[in-house]
Coordinates of C-alpha atoms and ligand atoms in Angstrom, one line a residue:
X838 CA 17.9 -24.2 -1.8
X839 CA 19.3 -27.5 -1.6
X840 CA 17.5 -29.5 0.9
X841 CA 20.4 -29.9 3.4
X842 CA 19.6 -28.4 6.3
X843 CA 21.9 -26.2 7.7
X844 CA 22.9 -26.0 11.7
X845 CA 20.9 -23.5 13.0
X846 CA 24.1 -22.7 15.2
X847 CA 26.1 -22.1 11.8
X848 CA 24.3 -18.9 10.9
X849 CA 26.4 -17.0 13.1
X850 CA 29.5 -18.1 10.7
X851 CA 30.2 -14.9 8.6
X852 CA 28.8 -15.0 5.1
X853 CA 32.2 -16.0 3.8
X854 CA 32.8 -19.0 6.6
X855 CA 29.2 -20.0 5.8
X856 CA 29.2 -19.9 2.3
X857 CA 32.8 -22.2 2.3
X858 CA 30.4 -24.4 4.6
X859 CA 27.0 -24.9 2.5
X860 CA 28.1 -23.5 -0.9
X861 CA 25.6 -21.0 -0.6
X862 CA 24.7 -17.9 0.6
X863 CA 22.1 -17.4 4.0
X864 CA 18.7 -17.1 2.7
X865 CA 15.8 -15.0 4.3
X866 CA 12.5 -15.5 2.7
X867 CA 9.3 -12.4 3.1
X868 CA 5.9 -12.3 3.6
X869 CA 4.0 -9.4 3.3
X870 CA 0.3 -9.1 4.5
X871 CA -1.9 -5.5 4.1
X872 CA -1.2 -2.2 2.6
X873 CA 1.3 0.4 0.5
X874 CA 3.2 1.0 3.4
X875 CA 4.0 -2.3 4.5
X876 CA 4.6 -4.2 1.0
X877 CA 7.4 -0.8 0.9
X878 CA 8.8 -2.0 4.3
X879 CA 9.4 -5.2 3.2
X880 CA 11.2 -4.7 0.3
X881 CA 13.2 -2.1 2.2
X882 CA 14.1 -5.1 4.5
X883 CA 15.0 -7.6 2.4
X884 CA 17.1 -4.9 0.1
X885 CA 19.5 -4.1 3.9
X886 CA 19.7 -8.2 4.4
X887 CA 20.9 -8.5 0.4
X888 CA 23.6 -5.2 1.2
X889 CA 24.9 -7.4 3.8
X890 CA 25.4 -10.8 1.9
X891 CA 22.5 -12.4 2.6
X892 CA 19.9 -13.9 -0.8
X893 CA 16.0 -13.4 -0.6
X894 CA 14.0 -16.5 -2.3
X895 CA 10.6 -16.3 -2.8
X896 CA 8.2 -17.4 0.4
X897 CA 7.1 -20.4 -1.3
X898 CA 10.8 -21.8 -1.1
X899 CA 12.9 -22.7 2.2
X900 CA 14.9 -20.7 3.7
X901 CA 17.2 -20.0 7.3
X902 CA 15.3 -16.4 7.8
X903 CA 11.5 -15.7 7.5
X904 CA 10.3 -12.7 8.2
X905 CA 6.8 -12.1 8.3
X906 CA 5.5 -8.5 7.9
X907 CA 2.1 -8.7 9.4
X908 CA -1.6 -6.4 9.5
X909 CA -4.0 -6.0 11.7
X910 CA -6.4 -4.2 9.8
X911 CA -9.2 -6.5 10.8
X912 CA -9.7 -10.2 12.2
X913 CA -8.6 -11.4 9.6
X914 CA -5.7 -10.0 9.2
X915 CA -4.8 -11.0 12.8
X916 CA -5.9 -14.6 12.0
X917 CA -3.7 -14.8 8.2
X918 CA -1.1 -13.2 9.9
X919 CA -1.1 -15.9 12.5
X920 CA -1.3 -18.5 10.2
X921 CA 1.8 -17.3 7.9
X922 CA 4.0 -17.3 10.8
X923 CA 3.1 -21.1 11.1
X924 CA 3.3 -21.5 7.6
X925 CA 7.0 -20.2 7.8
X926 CA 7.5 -22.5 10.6
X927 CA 6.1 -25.5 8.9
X928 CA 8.7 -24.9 5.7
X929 CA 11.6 -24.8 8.3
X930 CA 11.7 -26.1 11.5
X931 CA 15.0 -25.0 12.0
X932 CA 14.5 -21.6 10.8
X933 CA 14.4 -17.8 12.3
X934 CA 11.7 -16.6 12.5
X935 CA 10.8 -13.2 12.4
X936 CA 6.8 -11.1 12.8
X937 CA 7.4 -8.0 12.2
X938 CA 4.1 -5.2 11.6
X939 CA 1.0 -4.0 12.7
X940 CA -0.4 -7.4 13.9
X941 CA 3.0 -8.1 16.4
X942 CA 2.8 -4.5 17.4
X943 CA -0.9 -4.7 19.1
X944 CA -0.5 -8.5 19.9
X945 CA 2.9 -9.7 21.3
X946 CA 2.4 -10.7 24.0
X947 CA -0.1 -13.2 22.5
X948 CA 2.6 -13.8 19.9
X949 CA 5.1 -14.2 22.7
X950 CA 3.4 -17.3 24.3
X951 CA 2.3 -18.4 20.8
X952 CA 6.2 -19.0 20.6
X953 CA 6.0 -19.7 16.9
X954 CA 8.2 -16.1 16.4
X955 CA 11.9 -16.2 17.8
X956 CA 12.0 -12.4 17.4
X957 CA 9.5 -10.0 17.9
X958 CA 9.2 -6.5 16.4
X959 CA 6.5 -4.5 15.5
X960 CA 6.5 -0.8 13.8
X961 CA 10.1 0.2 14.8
X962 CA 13.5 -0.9 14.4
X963 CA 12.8 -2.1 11.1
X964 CA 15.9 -0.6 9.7
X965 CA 18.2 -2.6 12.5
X966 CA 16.1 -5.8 11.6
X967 CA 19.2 -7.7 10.8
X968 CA 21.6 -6.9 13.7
X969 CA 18.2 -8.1 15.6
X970 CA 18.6 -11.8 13.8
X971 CA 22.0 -11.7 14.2
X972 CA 21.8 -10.6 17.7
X973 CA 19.1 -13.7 18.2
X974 CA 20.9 -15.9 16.1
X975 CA 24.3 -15.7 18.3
X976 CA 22.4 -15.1 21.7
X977 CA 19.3 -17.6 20.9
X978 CA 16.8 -16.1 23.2
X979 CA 13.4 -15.3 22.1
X980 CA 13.5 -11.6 21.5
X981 CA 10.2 -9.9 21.7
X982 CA 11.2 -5.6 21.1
X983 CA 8.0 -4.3 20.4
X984 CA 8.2 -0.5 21.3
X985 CA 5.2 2.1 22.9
X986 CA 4.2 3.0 19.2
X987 CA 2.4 5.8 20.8
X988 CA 5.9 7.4 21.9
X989 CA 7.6 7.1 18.7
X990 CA 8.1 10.7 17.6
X991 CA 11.0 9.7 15.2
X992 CA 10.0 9.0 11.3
X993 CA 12.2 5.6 11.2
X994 CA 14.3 5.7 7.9
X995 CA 14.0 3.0 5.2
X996 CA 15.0 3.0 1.9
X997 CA 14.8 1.0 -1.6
X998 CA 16.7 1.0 -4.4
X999 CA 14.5 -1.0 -6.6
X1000 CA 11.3 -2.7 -6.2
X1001 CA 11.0 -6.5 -6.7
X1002 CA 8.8 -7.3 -10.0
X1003 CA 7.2 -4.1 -10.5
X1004 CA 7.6 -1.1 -12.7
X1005 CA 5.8 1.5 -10.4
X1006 CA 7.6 2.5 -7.2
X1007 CA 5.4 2.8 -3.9
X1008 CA 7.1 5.1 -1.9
X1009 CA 6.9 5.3 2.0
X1010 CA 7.1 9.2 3.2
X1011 CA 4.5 9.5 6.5
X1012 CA 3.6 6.8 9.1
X1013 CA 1.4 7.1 11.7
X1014 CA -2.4 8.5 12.1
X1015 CA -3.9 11.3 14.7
X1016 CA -7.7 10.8 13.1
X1017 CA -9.2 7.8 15.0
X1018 CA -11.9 7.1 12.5
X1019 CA -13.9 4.8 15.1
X1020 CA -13.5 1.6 13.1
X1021 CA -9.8 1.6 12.6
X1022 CA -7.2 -0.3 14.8
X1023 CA -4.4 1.6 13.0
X1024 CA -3.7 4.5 15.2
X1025 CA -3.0 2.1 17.7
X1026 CA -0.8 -0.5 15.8
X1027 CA 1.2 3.0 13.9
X1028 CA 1.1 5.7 16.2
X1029 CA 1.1 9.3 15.6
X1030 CA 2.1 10.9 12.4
X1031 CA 5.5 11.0 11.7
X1032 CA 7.1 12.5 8.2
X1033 CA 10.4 11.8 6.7
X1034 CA 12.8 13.8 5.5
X1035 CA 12.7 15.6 1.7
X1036 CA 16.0 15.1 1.1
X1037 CA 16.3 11.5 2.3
X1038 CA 12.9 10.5 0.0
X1039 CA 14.0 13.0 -2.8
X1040 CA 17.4 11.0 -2.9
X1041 CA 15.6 7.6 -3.4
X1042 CA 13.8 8.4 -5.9
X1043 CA 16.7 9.7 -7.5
X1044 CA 18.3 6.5 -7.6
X1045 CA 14.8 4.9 -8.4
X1046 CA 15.2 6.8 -11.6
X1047 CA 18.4 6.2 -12.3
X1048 CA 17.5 2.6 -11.9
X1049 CA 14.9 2.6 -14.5
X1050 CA 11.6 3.4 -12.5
X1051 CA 9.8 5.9 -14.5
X1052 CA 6.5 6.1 -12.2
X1053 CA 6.8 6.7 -8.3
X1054 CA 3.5 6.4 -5.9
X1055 CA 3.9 8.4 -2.7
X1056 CA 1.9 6.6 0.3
X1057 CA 1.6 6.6 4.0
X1058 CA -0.7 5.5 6.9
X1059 CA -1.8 9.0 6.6
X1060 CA 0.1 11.1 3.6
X1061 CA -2.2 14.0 3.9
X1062 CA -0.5 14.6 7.3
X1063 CA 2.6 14.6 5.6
X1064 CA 5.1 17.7 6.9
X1065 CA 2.6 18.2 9.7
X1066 CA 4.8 17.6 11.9
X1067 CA 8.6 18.8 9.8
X1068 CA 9.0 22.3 9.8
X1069 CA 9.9 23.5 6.0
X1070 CA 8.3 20.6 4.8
X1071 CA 4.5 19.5 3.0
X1072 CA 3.3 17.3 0.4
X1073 CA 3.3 20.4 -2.3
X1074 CA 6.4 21.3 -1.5
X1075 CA 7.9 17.5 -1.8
X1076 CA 5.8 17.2 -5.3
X1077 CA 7.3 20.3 -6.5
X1078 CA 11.2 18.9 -5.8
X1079 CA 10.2 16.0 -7.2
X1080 CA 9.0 16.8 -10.2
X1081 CA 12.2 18.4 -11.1
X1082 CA 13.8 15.0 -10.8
X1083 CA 15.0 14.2 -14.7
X1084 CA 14.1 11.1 -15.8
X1085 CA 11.1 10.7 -13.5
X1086 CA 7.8 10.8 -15.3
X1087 CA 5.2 10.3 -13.3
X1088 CA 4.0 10.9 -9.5
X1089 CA 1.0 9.1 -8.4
X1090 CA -0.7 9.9 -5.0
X1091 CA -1.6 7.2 -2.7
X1092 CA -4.8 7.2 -0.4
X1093 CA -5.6 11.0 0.4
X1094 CA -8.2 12.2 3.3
X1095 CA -10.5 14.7 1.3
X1096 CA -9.6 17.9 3.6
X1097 CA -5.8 18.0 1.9
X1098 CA -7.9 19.4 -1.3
X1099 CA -8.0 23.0 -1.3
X1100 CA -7.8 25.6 -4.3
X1101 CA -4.1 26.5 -2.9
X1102 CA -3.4 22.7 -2.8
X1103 CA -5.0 21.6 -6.6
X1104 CA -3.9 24.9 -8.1
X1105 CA -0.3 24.6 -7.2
X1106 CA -0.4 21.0 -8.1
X1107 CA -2.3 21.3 -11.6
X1108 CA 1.5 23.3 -12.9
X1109 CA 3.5 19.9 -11.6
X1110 CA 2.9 17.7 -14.7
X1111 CA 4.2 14.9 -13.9
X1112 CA 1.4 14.1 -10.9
X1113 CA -1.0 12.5 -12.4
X1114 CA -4.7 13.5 -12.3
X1115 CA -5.9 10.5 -10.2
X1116 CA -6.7 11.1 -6.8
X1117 CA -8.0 8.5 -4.5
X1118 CA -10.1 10.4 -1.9
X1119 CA -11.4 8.1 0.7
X1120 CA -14.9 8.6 2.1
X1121 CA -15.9 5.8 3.4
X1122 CA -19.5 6.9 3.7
X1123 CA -22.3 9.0 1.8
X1124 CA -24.2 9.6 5.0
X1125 CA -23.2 12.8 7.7
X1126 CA -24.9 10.6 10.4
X1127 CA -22.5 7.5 9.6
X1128 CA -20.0 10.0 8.9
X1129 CA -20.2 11.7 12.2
X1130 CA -20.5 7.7 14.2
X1131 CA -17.0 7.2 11.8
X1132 CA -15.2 10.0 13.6
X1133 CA -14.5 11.2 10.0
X1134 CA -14.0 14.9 9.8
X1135 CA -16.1 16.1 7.1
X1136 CA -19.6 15.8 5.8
X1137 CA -20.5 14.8 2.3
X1138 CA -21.4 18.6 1.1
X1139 CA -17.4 19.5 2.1
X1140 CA -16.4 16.2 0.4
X1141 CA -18.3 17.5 -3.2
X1142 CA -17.2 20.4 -2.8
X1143 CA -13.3 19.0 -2.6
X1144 CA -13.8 17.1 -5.6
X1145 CA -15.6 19.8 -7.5
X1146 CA -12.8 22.3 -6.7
X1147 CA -10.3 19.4 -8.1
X1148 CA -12.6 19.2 -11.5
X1149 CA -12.4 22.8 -11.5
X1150 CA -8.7 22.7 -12.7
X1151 CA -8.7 19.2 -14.1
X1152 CA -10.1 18.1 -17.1
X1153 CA -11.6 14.7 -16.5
X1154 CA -9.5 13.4 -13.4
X1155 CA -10.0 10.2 -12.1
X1156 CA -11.5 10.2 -8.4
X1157 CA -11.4 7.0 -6.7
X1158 CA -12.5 6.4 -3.5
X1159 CA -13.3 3.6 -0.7
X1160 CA -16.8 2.8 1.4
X1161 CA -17.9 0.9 3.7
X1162 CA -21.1 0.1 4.1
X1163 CA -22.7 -1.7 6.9
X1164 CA -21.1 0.0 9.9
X1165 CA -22.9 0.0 13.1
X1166 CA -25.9 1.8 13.1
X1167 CA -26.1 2.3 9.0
X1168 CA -29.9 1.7 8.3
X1169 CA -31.3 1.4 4.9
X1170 CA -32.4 5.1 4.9
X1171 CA -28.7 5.7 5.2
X1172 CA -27.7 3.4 2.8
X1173 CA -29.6 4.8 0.3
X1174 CA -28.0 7.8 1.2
X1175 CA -24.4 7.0 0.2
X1176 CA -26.2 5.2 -3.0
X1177 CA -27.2 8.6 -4.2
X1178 CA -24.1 10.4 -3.0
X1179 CA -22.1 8.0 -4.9
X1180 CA -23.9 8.6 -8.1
X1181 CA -23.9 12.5 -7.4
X1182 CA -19.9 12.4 -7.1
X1183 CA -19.7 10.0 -10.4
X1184 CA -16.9 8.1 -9.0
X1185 CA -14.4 6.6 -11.6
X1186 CA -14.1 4.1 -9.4
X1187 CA -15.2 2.6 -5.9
X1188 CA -13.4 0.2 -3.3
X1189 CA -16.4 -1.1 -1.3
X1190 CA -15.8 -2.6 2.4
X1191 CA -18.5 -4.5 4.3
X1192 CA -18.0 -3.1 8.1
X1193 CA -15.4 -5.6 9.8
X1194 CA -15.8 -5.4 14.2
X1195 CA -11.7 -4.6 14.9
X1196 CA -11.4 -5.5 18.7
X1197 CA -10.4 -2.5 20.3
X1198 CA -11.8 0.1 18.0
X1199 CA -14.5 2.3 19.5
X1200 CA -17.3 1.1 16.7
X1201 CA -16.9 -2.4 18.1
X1202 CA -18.6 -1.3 21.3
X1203 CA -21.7 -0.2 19.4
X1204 CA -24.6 -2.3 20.6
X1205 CA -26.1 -1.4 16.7
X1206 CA -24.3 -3.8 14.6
X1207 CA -25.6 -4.9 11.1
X1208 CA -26.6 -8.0 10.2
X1209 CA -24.2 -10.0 8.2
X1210 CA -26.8 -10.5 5.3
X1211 CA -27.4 -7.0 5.0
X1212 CA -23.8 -6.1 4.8
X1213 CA -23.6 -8.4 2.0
X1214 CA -26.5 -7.1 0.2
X1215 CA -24.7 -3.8 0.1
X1216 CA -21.7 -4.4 -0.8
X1217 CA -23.1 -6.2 -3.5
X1218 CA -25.5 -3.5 -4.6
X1219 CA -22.6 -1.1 -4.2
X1220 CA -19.9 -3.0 -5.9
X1221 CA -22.1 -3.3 -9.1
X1222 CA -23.4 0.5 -8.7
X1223 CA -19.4 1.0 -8.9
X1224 CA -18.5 -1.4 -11.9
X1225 CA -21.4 0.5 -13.5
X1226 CA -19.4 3.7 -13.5
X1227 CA -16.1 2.5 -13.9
X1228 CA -17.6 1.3 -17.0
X1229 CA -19.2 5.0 -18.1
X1230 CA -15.6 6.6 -16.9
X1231 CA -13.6 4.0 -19.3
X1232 CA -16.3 4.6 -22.4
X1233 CA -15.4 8.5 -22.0
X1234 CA -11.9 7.7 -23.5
X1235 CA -12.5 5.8 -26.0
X1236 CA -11.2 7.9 -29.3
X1237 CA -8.8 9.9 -27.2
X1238 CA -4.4 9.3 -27.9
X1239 CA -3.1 8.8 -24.5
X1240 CA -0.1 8.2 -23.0
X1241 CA 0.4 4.7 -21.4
X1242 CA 3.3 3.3 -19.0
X1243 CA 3.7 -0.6 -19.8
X1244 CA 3.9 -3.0 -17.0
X1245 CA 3.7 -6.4 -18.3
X1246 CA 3.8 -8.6 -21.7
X1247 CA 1.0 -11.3 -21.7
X1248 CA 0.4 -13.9 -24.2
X1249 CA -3.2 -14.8 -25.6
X1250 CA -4.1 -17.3 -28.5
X1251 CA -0.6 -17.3 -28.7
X1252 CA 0.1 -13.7 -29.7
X1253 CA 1.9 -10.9 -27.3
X1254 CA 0.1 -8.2 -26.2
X1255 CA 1.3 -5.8 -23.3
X1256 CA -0.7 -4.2 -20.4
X1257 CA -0.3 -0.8 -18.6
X1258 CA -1.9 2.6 -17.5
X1259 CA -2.3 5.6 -18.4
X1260 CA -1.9 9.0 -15.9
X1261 CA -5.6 8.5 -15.2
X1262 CA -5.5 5.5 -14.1
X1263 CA -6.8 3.1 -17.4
X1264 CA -5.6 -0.1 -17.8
X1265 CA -4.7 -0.4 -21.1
X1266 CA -4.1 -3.2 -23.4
X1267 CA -2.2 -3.6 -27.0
X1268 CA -0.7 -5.9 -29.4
X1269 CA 2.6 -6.0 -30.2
X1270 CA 5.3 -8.1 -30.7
X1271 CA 8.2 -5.9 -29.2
X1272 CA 8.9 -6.0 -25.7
X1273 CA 7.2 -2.8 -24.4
X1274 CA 7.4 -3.4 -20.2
X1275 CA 8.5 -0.2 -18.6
X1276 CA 8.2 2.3 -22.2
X1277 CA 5.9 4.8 -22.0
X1278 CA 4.4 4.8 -25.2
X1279 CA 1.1 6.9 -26.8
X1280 CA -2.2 4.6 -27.7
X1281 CA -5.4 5.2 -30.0
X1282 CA -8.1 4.2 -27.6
X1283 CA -10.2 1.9 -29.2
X1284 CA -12.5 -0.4 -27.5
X1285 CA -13.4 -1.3 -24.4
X1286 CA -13.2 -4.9 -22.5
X1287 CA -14.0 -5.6 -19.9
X1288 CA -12.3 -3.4 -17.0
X1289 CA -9.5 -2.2 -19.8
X1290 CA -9.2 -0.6 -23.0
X1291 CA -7.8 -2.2 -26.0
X1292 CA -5.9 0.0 -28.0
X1293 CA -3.5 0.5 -31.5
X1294 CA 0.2 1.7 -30.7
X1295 CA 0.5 4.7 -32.5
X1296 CA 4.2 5.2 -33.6
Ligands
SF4_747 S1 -7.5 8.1 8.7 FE1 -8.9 6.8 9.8 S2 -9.1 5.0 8.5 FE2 -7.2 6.0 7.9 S3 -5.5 5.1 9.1 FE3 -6.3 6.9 10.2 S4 -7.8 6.2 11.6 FE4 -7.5 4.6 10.1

């Protein structure tokens, strides 16, 4: 964007009035801190401000519109989030700007006398977000709409046609959570669960398909509540309808709570070929005691059970999963507890959390917090425990033809070589001097380096 600033005032000219003016187009620029669901919401944002005239630039450029889609996941995510709605400011003085998410949810009020944000929204009226700038822009009063997420009974409608820079489409179908796990600030900042509609997410990924996207990933705050609340509708039955989609090759599953899996569950889903045989199942911890001081509802025999009745009808799935270790309470006995249980499950691979204190959780309260250093130790001990199997979960495929979906051409000592994964969740790596982003194409697997296998394209 040409450095000349524009009269704030002038944004209310129509796109065609403004463009005569500047010569260009308005320009909103995104930010997106935290999850899935949220980097989905984004894009679905900027995708209604392009449909109405408006260009998206990337954040690191100026622009008349920022909108910052914040998280709130921990204190940190309060404090970044915080400090990219500055950020935004500092690029623009002159700009609108817009926090929008999880963190402006739970804190606007702060954000209100923080005035940095002219409008404030936080999980709703995301799909109106640009009547809400131009309702600011022609009224100019700070506008702070944040809703009672906890009465929001409504599945708000979003929707993407393509996804910027990526070849896999994440896919918002649930918001919301009803579990309280005692260290997580999400129910609050999301609400209760909430589905959408088949038809309105079988439609988008019909145009996804049409647009190219060969891979979809279905995700939520909480997708294994998913129809919970729809009558007719459940995450088998959306996975069947979309599998019939032509032209759409492969359904991942986002983050799934372990009590989804059940032999009516994995034996309908093992005859939909296109979902591939990767399921994240969160655990969060190997001990029933710190499961039980969690809120989580299961205990570690249920979880093994889960995944044994899912390696029952798959041959070699991948089952990823996330810990925390040092929450409240969690003593070295119990530690040692989720060590074993860990190697017992033979994870493919492990997302390891050190216990973060969320204000307002019910695990903050607990007078039995962990030491810093200790935390540390684990997740260290943990992180290489989970490296370590990765590692034996990779070795297993070496020798086997699979099928890989490129993603992106890289260039070392000067040659091209192209990355992707397979259904199971390998990164893969070949050389080749054809463009292969977004092919799905079948690979000897050869040799393994570091976190990915290096393979021959087989024609
Ligand atoms: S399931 Fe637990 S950890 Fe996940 S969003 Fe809900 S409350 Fe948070």
């Amino acid at each position: 964007m040409e450095d000349a600033t524009i009269n704030r005032v002038d944004l209310r000219l129509n796109n065609k009035e403004f463009y005569k003016k500047y010569g260009r187009k308005k320009i909103i620029s995104t930010y997106t801190l935290g999850c899935k669901v949220n980097q989905y919401e984004t894009e679905a944002m900027e995708q209604k401000f392009e449909s109405e005239g408006y260009e998206t630039v990337p954040f690191n450029q100026k622009a008349d519109i920022y909108v910052i889609n914040t998280c709130s996941v921990t204190t940190m995510a309060d404090k970044k989030s915080r400090q990219m709605l500055s950020k935004a400011k500092k690029k623009n003085k002159d700009a609108v700007i817009v926090a929008v998410g999880c963190y402006a949810q739970v804190a606007h009020e702060k954000l209100k006398k923080d005035a940095v944000a002219d409008i404030i929204i936080g999980n709703t009226r995301k799909n109106s977000i640009v009547k809400l700038v131009e309702d600011y822009i022609c009224k100019k009063e700070k506008t702070n709409l944040v809703d009672n997420i906890h009465q929001v009974k409504r599945y708000e409608d979003l929707w993407i046609s393509k996804v910027n820079h990526k070849t896999r489409a994440y896919i918002k179908i649930q918001d919301g959570c009803n579990q309280f796990c005692s260290f997580c600030i999400i129910p609050y900042t999301r609400g209760r669960i909430r589905s959408r509609g088949m038809e309105d997410t079988i439609h988008e990924v019909q145009a996804l398909t049409e647009n190219g996207y060969k891979e979809i990933v279905l995700t939520g705050i909480h997708l294994a509540s998913y129809g919970k609340d729809l009558e007719g509708a459940s995450l088998s039955k959306l996975l069947e309808r979309l599998s019939s989609i032509q032209g759409l090759k492969r359904i991942r599953l986002g983050s799934l709570e372990p009590n989804i899996v059940t032999t009516e569950f994995v034996s309908h889903l093992i005859t939909l070929k296109k979902v591939c045989p990767h399921f994240h199942l969160s655990l969060q911890s190997g001990c029933n005691a710190t499961l039980e001081r969690m809120n989580r509802k299961y205990t570690t025999e249920q979880y093994l059970d889960r995944v044994q009745m899912i390696r029952n009808y798959y041959k070699e799935p991948s089952i990823t999963t996330d810990i925390i270790v040092g929450f409240p309470g969690e003593t070295e006995e119990e530690y040692q507890q989720t060590v074993s249980f860990v190697e017992k499950v033979n994870f493919s691979s492990i997302h390891v959390f050190k216990y973060s204190k969320r204000e307002g959780t019910v695990a903050a309260r607990r007078k039995d917090q962990v030491d810093g250093n200790i935390k540390h130790e684990r997740s260290q001990h943990l992180i290489a425990l989970g490296e370590k199997l990765k590692q034996n979960y990779i070795n297993g495929f070496i020798g086997y033809k699979k099928k890989v979906l490129f993603e992106e051409s890289i260039q070392l000592d000067n040659k091209a070589y192209h990355t992707g994964y397979t259904n199971n969740y390998i990164k893969v790596i070949v050389r080749n001097d054809q463009n292969l982003e977004n092919s799905i194409q079948r690979v000897d697997l050869k040799i393994v380096k570091n976190d990915m296998v290096l393979g021959n394209l087989l024609q």
